[in-house]
Short mmCIF file of C-alpha atoms in Angstrom, two decimals:
data_model
loop_
_atom_site.label_atom_id
_atom_site.label_comp_id
_atom_site.label_asym_id
_atom_site.label_seq_id
_atom_site.Cartn_x
_atom_site.Cartn_y
_atom_site.Cartn_z
CA MET A 1 -17.62 26.04 8.80
CA LYS A 2 -13.90 25.64 9.67
CA ILE A 3 -12.46 22.73 10.13
CA PRO A 4 -11.27 22.89 13.74
CA SER A 5 -14.91 24.00 14.52
CA ILE A 6 -16.15 20.97 12.67
CA LEU A 7 -13.79 18.71 14.67
CA GLU A 8 -14.77 20.51 17.86
CA ASN A 9 -18.80 19.50 17.35
CA GLN A 10 -17.79 16.26 16.40
CA ARG A 11 -16.21 15.82 19.73
CA ALA A 12 -18.91 17.51 21.38
CA PHE A 13 -21.31 14.87 20.10
CA PHE A 14 -19.44 12.17 20.77
CA ALA A 15 -19.11 13.25 24.27
CA THR A 16 -22.95 12.97 24.68
CA GLY A 17 -22.62 9.15 24.63
CA GLN A 18 -25.42 8.91 22.18
CA THR A 19 -23.19 7.09 19.24
CA LYS A 20 -22.18 4.28 22.30
CA ASP A 21 -26.15 3.48 22.37
CA ILE A 22 -25.99 0.40 19.84
CA ALA A 23 -29.95 1.05 19.04
CA TYR A 24 -28.76 4.54 18.04
CA ARG A 25 -26.25 3.34 15.74
CA LYS A 26 -28.57 0.93 14.01
CA ALA A 27 -31.19 3.36 13.56
CA ALA A 28 -28.63 5.60 12.07
CA LEU A 29 -27.74 2.81 9.52
CA VAL A 30 -31.32 1.78 9.00
CA ARG A 31 -31.88 5.27 7.58
CA PHE A 32 -28.63 5.33 5.53
CA ARG A 33 -29.63 2.45 3.86
CA GLU A 34 -33.32 3.66 2.93
CA SER A 35 -31.69 6.70 1.50
CA ILE A 36 -29.07 5.12 -0.67
CA LYS A 37 -31.67 2.76 -1.89
CA ASN A 38 -34.00 6.30 -2.69
CA HIS A 39 -31.03 7.81 -4.59
CA GLU A 40 -29.86 4.72 -6.76
CA GLN A 41 -30.55 6.46 -9.84
CA ASP A 42 -29.13 9.58 -8.62
CA ILE A 43 -25.76 7.84 -7.91
CA ILE A 44 -25.77 5.91 -11.24
CA ASP A 45 -26.32 9.43 -13.07
CA ALA A 46 -23.51 11.13 -10.88
CA LEU A 47 -21.03 8.01 -11.76
CA THR A 48 -21.91 8.24 -15.18
CA ALA A 49 -21.45 12.18 -15.12
CA ASP A 50 -18.18 12.08 -13.25
CA PHE A 51 -16.23 9.39 -15.68
CA LYS A 52 -19.00 7.41 -17.87
CA LYS A 53 -19.04 4.82 -15.21
CA PRO A 54 -21.67 1.87 -16.89
CA ALA A 55 -24.87 1.50 -14.77
CA PHE A 56 -24.53 -2.19 -14.25
CA GLU A 57 -20.65 -1.39 -12.69
CA THR A 58 -22.26 0.84 -10.55
CA VAL A 59 -24.97 -1.08 -9.03
CA ALA A 60 -22.55 -4.24 -8.95
CA THR A 61 -19.32 -2.53 -7.50
CA GLU A 62 -20.70 0.54 -5.66
CA ILE A 63 -24.24 0.22 -4.70
CA SER A 64 -24.70 -3.41 -3.97
CA VAL A 65 -21.68 -3.68 -1.99
CA VAL A 66 -22.44 -0.77 0.28
CA ILE A 67 -26.04 -2.09 0.73
CA LYS A 68 -24.64 -5.63 1.61
CA GLU A 69 -22.37 -4.08 3.97
CA ILE A 70 -25.00 -2.12 5.75
CA ASN A 71 -27.40 -4.96 5.94
CA LEU A 72 -24.84 -6.93 7.90
CA ALA A 73 -24.07 -4.40 10.20
CA ILE A 74 -27.61 -4.05 11.12
CA LYS A 75 -28.11 -7.65 11.34
CA GLU A 76 -24.78 -8.31 13.45
CA ILE A 77 -23.83 -5.14 15.12
CA TRP A 78 -25.22 -6.53 18.78
CA LYS A 79 -23.16 -9.67 18.48
CA TRP A 80 -20.00 -7.88 17.64
CA GLN A 81 -20.35 -5.21 20.63
CA MET A 82 -20.72 -8.20 22.87
CA PRO A 83 -17.57 -8.45 24.90
CA LYS A 84 -15.67 -11.72 24.37
CA LYS A 85 -14.97 -14.02 27.17
CA VAL A 86 -11.34 -15.17 27.02
CA LYS A 87 -9.93 -17.84 29.38
CA ALA A 88 -8.73 -16.38 32.78
CA SER A 89 -5.16 -16.75 33.98
CA LEU A 90 -4.70 -19.03 36.90
CA LEU A 91 -1.91 -15.91 37.86
CA ASN A 92 -5.36 -14.05 38.59
CA PHE A 93 -7.44 -16.35 40.45
CA PRO A 94 -9.81 -16.04 41.27
CA SER A 95 -11.23 -14.07 38.29
CA SER A 96 -12.93 -13.38 34.83
CA ALA A 97 -11.28 -11.79 31.67
CA ALA A 98 -13.01 -10.37 28.55
CA VAL A 99 -12.27 -8.06 25.60
CA HIS A 100 -14.70 -4.95 25.64
CA TYR A 101 -14.95 -2.88 22.05
CA GLU A 102 -15.14 0.67 22.42
CA PRO A 103 -15.23 3.23 19.74
CA TYR A 104 -12.22 5.48 19.17
CA GLY A 105 -13.78 8.58 19.10
CA THR A 106 -13.99 10.84 15.89
CA ALA A 107 -12.61 9.18 12.73
CA LEU A 108 -11.52 11.09 9.72
CA ILE A 109 -11.92 8.95 6.40
CA ILE A 110 -10.60 10.19 3.13
CA ALA A 111 -11.90 8.52 -0.03
CA PRO A 112 -10.67 8.04 -3.57
CA TRP A 113 -11.71 8.93 -6.96
CA ASN A 114 -11.90 5.29 -8.77
CA TYR A 115 -14.97 4.01 -6.56
CA PRO A 116 -15.78 7.21 -5.04
CA PHE A 117 -19.19 5.83 -3.51
CA GLN A 118 -18.40 2.58 -2.49
CA LEU A 119 -14.79 3.33 -1.01
CA ALA A 120 -16.12 6.42 0.97
CA VAL A 121 -19.28 4.79 2.30
CA GLY A 122 -18.01 1.36 2.78
CA PRO A 123 -15.44 2.72 5.70
CA MET A 124 -18.28 4.99 7.07
CA ILE A 125 -20.42 1.83 7.71
CA GLY A 126 -17.52 0.20 10.10
CA ALA A 127 -16.87 3.43 11.74
CA ILE A 128 -20.57 4.24 12.50
CA ALA A 129 -21.37 0.56 13.73
CA ALA A 130 -18.65 0.74 15.92
CA GLY A 131 -19.74 3.84 17.52
CA ASN A 132 -17.78 6.53 16.16
CA THR A 133 -18.57 10.10 14.80
CA VAL A 134 -17.24 10.37 11.30
CA VAL A 135 -15.85 13.44 8.98
CA LEU A 136 -15.67 12.30 5.61
CA LYS A 137 -13.42 13.98 2.68
CA PRO A 138 -14.60 12.59 -0.81
CA SER A 139 -12.67 13.02 -3.51
CA GLU A 140 -12.40 16.66 -5.63
CA LEU A 141 -12.16 14.34 -8.93
CA THR A 142 -15.41 12.87 -8.85
CA PRO A 143 -17.64 15.87 -8.14
CA ASN A 144 -21.14 15.07 -8.94
CA THR A 145 -20.86 12.03 -6.59
CA ALA A 146 -19.00 14.04 -3.73
CA ASN A 147 -22.21 16.35 -4.03
CA LEU A 148 -24.61 13.78 -3.95
CA LEU A 149 -22.75 12.14 -1.02
CA GLU A 150 -23.05 15.24 0.80
CA ILE A 151 -26.81 15.20 0.00
CA ILE A 152 -27.88 11.72 1.36
CA ILE A 153 -25.36 12.40 4.29
CA THR A 154 -27.25 15.79 5.32
CA GLU A 155 -30.64 14.14 5.21
CA VAL A 156 -29.53 10.98 7.13
CA PHE A 157 -27.06 12.27 9.93
CA ASP A 158 -26.76 15.24 12.26
CA LEU A 159 -23.68 17.10 10.87
CA ALA A 160 -22.18 16.72 14.24
CA TYR A 161 -22.19 12.89 13.91
CA VAL A 162 -21.22 12.71 10.07
CA HIS A 163 -19.88 15.38 8.41
CA ILE A 164 -18.90 15.75 4.96
CA VAL A 165 -15.96 17.99 3.81
CA GLN A 166 -15.27 19.17 0.33
CA GLY A 167 -12.47 20.36 -1.23
CA ASP A 168 -8.98 19.88 -3.18
CA LYS A 169 -5.45 18.85 -1.58
CA GLU A 170 -5.28 22.15 0.34
CA VAL A 171 -8.55 21.01 2.35
CA ALA A 172 -7.21 17.71 2.58
CA GLN A 173 -3.88 19.10 4.14
CA GLU A 174 -5.86 21.28 6.57
CA LEU A 175 -7.56 17.98 7.96
CA LEU A 176 -4.41 16.20 8.33
CA LYS A 177 -3.28 18.81 10.63
CA GLN A 178 -5.75 18.47 13.07
CA ARG A 179 -5.69 15.64 15.77
CA TRP A 180 -8.13 12.67 15.24
CA ASP A 181 -8.80 9.64 16.88
CA TYR A 182 -8.73 7.57 13.71
CA ILE A 183 -7.83 7.80 10.17
CA PHE A 184 -8.75 5.77 7.42
CA PHE A 185 -7.22 6.69 3.98
CA THR A 186 -7.50 5.08 0.53
CA GLY A 187 -5.53 6.06 -2.35
CA SER A 188 -2.24 6.10 -3.95
CA VAL A 189 1.32 4.98 -1.68
CA PRO A 190 2.91 8.21 -2.20
CA VAL A 191 -0.29 9.84 -0.58
CA GLY A 192 -0.54 7.24 2.07
CA LYS A 193 2.96 8.11 3.35
CA ILE A 194 1.81 12.06 3.68
CA VAL A 195 -1.42 10.74 5.44
CA TYR A 196 1.00 8.28 7.82
CA LYS A 197 3.70 10.96 8.38
CA ALA A 198 0.51 13.32 9.44
CA ALA A 199 -0.87 10.53 11.95
CA ALA A 200 2.09 10.15 13.63
CA ALA A 201 2.55 13.52 14.88
CA TYR A 202 -0.22 12.46 17.22
CA LEU A 203 0.41 8.95 17.40
CA THR A 204 -3.39 8.17 15.63
CA PRO A 205 -4.37 4.70 14.76
CA VAL A 206 -4.61 4.31 10.81
CA THR A 207 -5.73 2.13 8.23
CA LEU A 208 -4.04 2.58 4.74
CA GLU A 209 -5.64 0.93 1.75
CA LEU A 210 -3.13 1.52 -0.89
CA GLY A 211 -2.07 -0.49 -4.11
CA GLY A 212 0.90 -1.58 -6.13
CA LYS A 213 1.35 -3.94 -9.26
CA SER A 214 -0.40 -6.96 -8.56
CA PRO A 215 0.83 -10.09 -10.51
CA CYS A 216 -1.57 -12.25 -12.56
CA VAL A 217 0.48 -15.52 -13.34
CA VAL A 218 -0.91 -18.11 -15.70
CA ASP A 219 0.88 -21.45 -16.17
CA GLU A 220 0.58 -24.01 -18.96
CA THR A 221 -2.15 -25.98 -17.20
CA ALA A 222 -4.93 -23.13 -17.22
CA LEU A 223 -8.18 -23.27 -19.14
CA ILE A 224 -7.00 -20.61 -21.64
CA GLN A 225 -10.43 -19.11 -22.65
CA GLN A 226 -11.91 -19.11 -19.57
CA THR A 227 -8.69 -17.68 -17.84
CA ALA A 228 -9.03 -14.88 -20.64
CA ARG A 229 -12.35 -13.97 -19.83
CA ARG A 230 -12.14 -13.99 -16.15
CA ILE A 231 -8.57 -11.74 -16.94
CA VAL A 232 -10.52 -9.22 -19.24
CA TRP A 233 -13.28 -8.94 -16.90
CA GLY A 234 -10.90 -8.15 -13.69
CA LYS A 235 -8.65 -5.77 -15.74
CA PHE A 236 -10.78 -3.65 -17.75
CA VAL A 237 -13.74 -3.01 -15.43
CA ASN A 238 -13.90 0.70 -14.34
CA ALA A 239 -11.23 0.97 -17.29
CA GLY A 240 -8.54 -0.67 -15.29
CA GLN A 241 -9.19 2.10 -12.62
CA THR A 242 -9.17 -0.68 -9.93
CA CYS A 243 -6.61 -1.08 -7.08
CA ILE A 244 -6.74 -4.83 -7.27
CA ALA A 245 -6.79 -5.32 -11.05
CA PRO A 246 -4.49 -7.33 -12.64
CA ASP A 247 -1.81 -5.08 -13.47
CA TYR A 248 0.40 -7.43 -15.77
CA ILE A 249 0.34 -11.19 -16.85
CA LEU A 250 3.42 -13.41 -16.35
CA VAL A 251 2.41 -16.53 -18.73
CA HIS A 252 4.30 -19.68 -19.45
CA SER A 253 5.83 -19.41 -22.79
CA SER A 254 4.30 -22.31 -24.27
CA VAL A 255 0.62 -20.71 -23.43
CA LYS A 256 1.51 -17.39 -24.44
CA ASP A 257 0.17 -16.97 -27.94
CA ALA A 258 -3.08 -19.05 -26.96
CA LEU A 259 -3.58 -16.81 -24.28
CA LEU A 260 -3.11 -13.53 -26.09
CA LYS A 261 -5.51 -14.70 -28.91
CA ALA A 262 -8.04 -15.51 -26.54
CA ILE A 263 -7.85 -12.16 -24.54
CA ALA A 264 -8.18 -10.24 -27.76
CA ILE A 265 -11.41 -12.48 -28.69
CA GLU A 266 -12.71 -11.61 -25.12
CA ILE A 267 -12.10 -7.85 -25.38
CA THR A 268 -13.98 -7.54 -28.06
CA LYS A 269 -16.88 -10.10 -26.98
CA ALA A 270 -17.11 -7.52 -23.89
CA TYR A 271 -16.96 -4.19 -25.47
CA GLY A 272 -17.33 -4.75 -29.22
CA ALA A 273 -15.03 -4.03 -32.34
CA ASP A 274 -15.10 -0.24 -30.95
CA PRO A 275 -14.97 0.04 -27.59
CA LYS A 276 -15.35 3.68 -27.79
CA ILE A 277 -18.93 3.52 -28.65
CA SER A 278 -19.43 0.67 -25.99
CA GLN A 279 -21.97 1.82 -22.99
CA ASP A 280 -20.20 -0.62 -20.69
CA PHE A 281 -16.52 0.88 -20.96
CA ALA A 282 -15.73 3.86 -18.49
CA ARG A 283 -13.42 6.71 -19.31
CA ILE A 284 -9.91 7.71 -17.60
CA ILE A 285 -10.64 10.32 -14.70
CA ASN A 286 -9.13 13.12 -16.13
CA GLU A 287 -6.60 14.54 -18.64
CA LYS A 288 -3.36 14.00 -15.93
CA ASN A 289 -4.10 10.40 -15.73
CA PHE A 290 -4.82 10.30 -19.66
CA ASP A 291 -1.57 11.90 -20.25
CA ARG A 292 0.31 9.79 -17.71
CA LEU A 293 -1.18 6.48 -19.30
CA SER A 294 -0.47 7.75 -22.78
CA GLU A 295 2.84 7.74 -22.09
CA MET A 296 2.98 4.34 -21.17
CA LEU A 297 1.86 3.55 -24.92
CA GLU A 298 5.06 5.34 -26.61
CA ASN A 299 7.52 2.94 -28.00
CA ALA A 300 5.14 -0.12 -26.63
CA THR A 301 4.58 -3.26 -29.05
CA ILE A 302 0.66 -2.98 -29.11
CA TYR A 303 -1.00 -6.49 -29.70
CA LYS A 304 -4.62 -5.26 -28.98
CA GLY A 305 -5.96 -1.69 -28.53
CA GLY A 306 -3.98 1.23 -28.07
CA GLN A 307 -6.38 3.97 -29.42
CA THR A 308 -6.86 7.00 -27.58
CA ASP A 309 -8.88 10.45 -27.68
CA LYS A 310 -8.19 12.89 -25.11
CA ASN A 311 -11.26 14.80 -25.70
CA ASP A 312 -13.34 11.96 -24.71
CA LEU A 313 -10.67 10.80 -22.22
CA TYR A 314 -10.87 7.31 -23.90
CA ILE A 315 -8.03 4.90 -24.04
CA ALA A 316 -9.09 1.55 -25.51
CA PRO A 317 -8.45 -1.76 -23.85
CA THR A 318 -4.90 -2.37 -24.31
CA VAL A 319 -2.71 -5.52 -24.46
CA LEU A 320 1.22 -5.08 -25.00
CA THR A 321 3.57 -7.69 -25.70
CA ASP A 322 7.39 -7.93 -25.83
CA VAL A 323 7.27 -6.19 -22.67
CA SER A 324 10.56 -6.12 -19.94
CA VAL A 325 10.40 -5.08 -16.48
CA ALA A 326 12.68 -1.87 -17.20
CA ASP A 327 9.84 -0.58 -19.38
CA LYS A 328 7.96 2.34 -18.14
CA VAL A 329 4.89 0.48 -17.85
CA MET A 330 6.25 -1.95 -15.39
CA GLN A 331 7.62 0.80 -12.93
CA ASP A 332 4.77 1.85 -11.32
CA GLU A 333 0.94 0.63 -10.78
CA ILE A 334 -0.87 1.22 -13.95
CA PHE A 335 -4.43 2.22 -12.93
CA GLY A 336 -5.88 2.05 -16.42
CA PRO A 337 -6.72 -0.08 -19.04
CA ILE A 338 -3.39 -1.35 -20.13
CA LEU A 339 -2.33 -5.08 -19.77
CA PRO A 340 1.19 -5.95 -20.67
CA VAL A 341 1.94 -9.41 -20.93
CA LEU A 342 5.42 -10.96 -19.89
CA THR A 343 6.53 -14.74 -20.20
CA TYR A 344 8.29 -17.16 -17.91
CA ASP A 345 9.75 -20.51 -18.19
CA LYS A 346 10.61 -21.30 -14.92
CA ASN A 347 9.38 -20.67 -11.25
CA GLU A 348 12.55 -18.72 -10.69
CA GLU A 349 11.62 -16.48 -13.49
CA ILE A 350 8.36 -15.41 -11.84
CA ALA A 351 10.31 -14.91 -8.58
CA SER A 352 12.57 -12.49 -9.84
CA VAL A 353 10.02 -10.13 -11.37
CA ILE A 354 7.64 -10.14 -8.38
CA ASN A 355 10.45 -10.07 -5.69
CA ALA A 356 11.73 -7.06 -7.48
CA MET A 357 8.68 -5.15 -6.60
CA GLU A 358 7.23 -4.11 -3.64
CA LYS A 359 4.52 -6.36 -2.14
CA PRO A 360 1.44 -6.04 -4.27
CA LEU A 361 -1.81 -5.53 -2.89
CA SER A 362 -3.69 -8.72 -4.54
CA ALA A 363 -2.14 -11.48 -6.73
CA TYR A 364 -3.85 -14.08 -9.15
CA VAL A 365 -2.93 -17.33 -10.47
CA PHE A 366 -4.50 -19.57 -12.86
CA SER A 367 -3.54 -22.98 -12.86
CA ARG A 368 -5.07 -26.58 -12.63
CA LYS A 369 -1.99 -27.57 -10.89
CA ARG A 370 -2.09 -28.02 -7.06
CA SER A 371 1.34 -27.86 -6.26
CA PHE A 372 2.31 -24.77 -8.51
CA LYS A 373 -0.92 -22.60 -6.51
CA ASN A 374 0.61 -23.79 -3.15
CA TRP A 375 4.15 -23.09 -4.16
CA PHE A 376 2.84 -19.56 -5.37
CA ASN A 377 0.83 -18.93 -2.29
CA SER A 378 3.75 -20.09 -0.06
CA THR A 379 6.62 -18.20 -1.70
CA PHE A 380 4.95 -14.45 -2.14
CA SER A 381 3.30 -12.12 0.36
CA TYR A 382 0.41 -9.95 -0.93
CA GLY A 383 -2.63 -8.34 0.48
CA GLY A 384 -5.11 -10.84 -0.84
CA GLY A 385 -6.06 -12.41 -4.18
CA ALA A 386 -7.56 -15.52 -6.09
CA MET A 387 -7.13 -18.39 -7.75
CA ASN A 388 -8.52 -19.11 -11.13
CA ASP A 389 -10.14 -15.60 -10.95
CA THR A 390 -9.52 -12.20 -10.38
CA LEU A 391 -10.96 -9.53 -8.09
CA ILE A 392 -13.59 -11.78 -6.47
CA HIS A 393 -11.72 -12.01 -2.83
CA PHE A 394 -12.97 -8.48 -2.47
CA ILE A 395 -16.45 -9.29 -2.26
CA ASN A 396 -16.65 -11.86 0.47
CA ASP A 397 -17.38 -9.63 3.64
CA LYS A 398 -15.96 -12.83 5.39
CA LEU A 399 -12.59 -12.10 4.18
CA ALA A 400 -10.73 -8.97 5.53
CA PHE A 401 -9.51 -6.67 2.72
CA GLY A 402 -6.05 -4.94 3.00
CA GLY A 403 -2.42 -4.76 1.93
CA VAL A 404 0.92 -5.60 3.20
CA GLY A 405 3.99 -3.30 2.97
CA HIS A 406 3.79 -0.62 0.74
CA SER A 407 0.28 -1.56 -0.32
CA GLY A 408 -1.07 -0.92 2.85
CA ILE A 409 -1.50 -1.11 6.85
CA GLY A 410 -4.62 -2.52 8.41
CA SER A 411 -7.75 -4.17 6.84
CA TYR A 412 -11.62 -4.20 6.99
CA HIS A 413 -14.92 -5.28 5.41
CA GLY A 414 -17.78 -7.26 6.96
CA GLU A 415 -17.13 -7.59 10.73
CA LYS A 416 -13.83 -6.61 10.31
CA SER A 417 -14.94 -3.04 9.51
CA PHE A 418 -16.12 -3.02 13.12
CA TYR A 419 -13.07 -4.06 14.84
CA THR A 420 -11.03 -1.94 12.76
CA PHE A 421 -12.94 1.24 13.96
CA SER A 422 -12.94 0.04 17.72
CA HIS A 423 -10.32 -0.04 20.17
CA ALA A 424 -10.26 -3.70 21.96
CA LYS A 425 -9.85 -3.43 25.77
CA SER A 426 -8.83 -6.01 27.86
CA VAL A 427 -10.36 -6.33 31.41
CA VAL A 428 -9.74 -8.66 34.13
CA LYS A 429 -12.60 -8.71 37.31
CA ARG A 430 -10.88 -9.98 40.45
CA GLY A 431 -12.74 -11.56 42.86
CA THR A 432 -12.28 -10.76 46.35
CA TRP A 433 -12.98 -13.86 48.52
CA LEU A 434 -9.24 -15.17 48.23
CA ASP A 435 -5.92 -12.92 48.05
CA VAL A 436 -2.95 -15.38 48.15
CA PRO A 437 -0.31 -13.49 49.84
CA VAL A 438 2.65 -15.16 47.78
CA ARG A 439 3.01 -12.15 45.23
CA TYR A 440 3.15 -9.12 47.87
CA ALA A 441 6.65 -8.09 49.43
CA PRO A 442 8.44 -9.08 51.65
CA TYR A 443 9.50 -11.99 48.99
CA LYS A 444 12.04 -13.51 51.43
CA GLY A 445 11.66 -17.44 51.13
CA LYS A 446 8.99 -17.34 48.22
CA LEU A 447 11.19 -17.59 45.23
CA SER A 448 11.77 -21.43 45.18
CA LEU A 449 7.76 -21.37 45.56
CA LEU A 450 7.12 -18.92 42.62
CA LYS A 451 9.49 -21.18 40.46
CA LYS A 452 7.72 -24.47 41.42
CA PHE A 453 4.27 -22.54 40.65
CA MET A 454 5.36 -20.94 37.14
CA ASN A 455 7.07 -24.29 36.12
CA TRP A 456 3.41 -25.82 36.88
CA LEU A 457 1.77 -23.69 34.90
#
């Protein structure tokens, strides 16, 4: 079926009003949840086939996250949908006022390859809960997961309600030529700009979940072994192919050597002496990204790791030292298992590095000094982050997740996902038993009365 026909069917289905029925949405989410649970092993197998993602990581970072989101939506959708009363203005007396939430219509969701199940289904949950119809474009770089998504979606939803469109960038370009009511994109900054430009043609509202070079600062008071363990986990889960992974470390020079030694120990603890044979370490998604990452290792000072195997798309967990901001590894988001380590002595040096780049999606600070953590948080703008850990802000559904500046526009997760895919419609209901004539023309003799009234307010 051609894309314009798919969109036409989606609009026709939305026009029936079925998706505005909360019971209908809730029932759809219940069916969706059960289908995902039934296909759990299939999801694990698909991600293993796509890039050897460990089963533990698939359950922890993909399936469990999605099930948690669906459970929350099923439980809270009635409350979220209720109009939110606000204090009425005396200028409108007598009146009442409230914000009503309505679906935008048909939403286009374009998902990435790095978490191909979770980052496709997560936004879908919010769109469905809010009452939209959905067209999903999964990544062509993870074909096994994309095919399974199509199986699940087809068995759960009417295709005019939720439709999956597979294909390469030409298909994505054709999708972006259409007029959507909402576009949700997760991916790189360059492609995000293309999506934003396409949306601008129709003034379509968007959410852009992008990325950037997320800093990880370690000061001289940090608990070194614990810090190393948490950094290694956050950096090398999914082989570093995580948009909120620590992209580089800025460590106080007085604890640099201790931190490097601790990180090396933790890498070995996590993945063994030879991570290539570990069942807990994923692979790079394709040759293009393998070559891009391999170039970053050329002429680099490798402290730990550095081994590669193109036939297996394997790059070992790697730590680089003697890194400068001018090095290739510091020019763009790494998105792989390479961790550059820079040093600082003064806070001004931290600022000079971070402020030289675009605002990151995430930032992390390891310190036991409250004043330092407060300084960092008040000095730098970033999408979200954590103190004395990595990645964990993502899993709290009470925290909206999103970027700022080049790292993204808008946010979602939990309740926020519902409101992201809803138009907030402000409505005032005016009483009829009183109609003060001051506002009506002619205005002669009323100006002084108006000024007194406004000052009184």
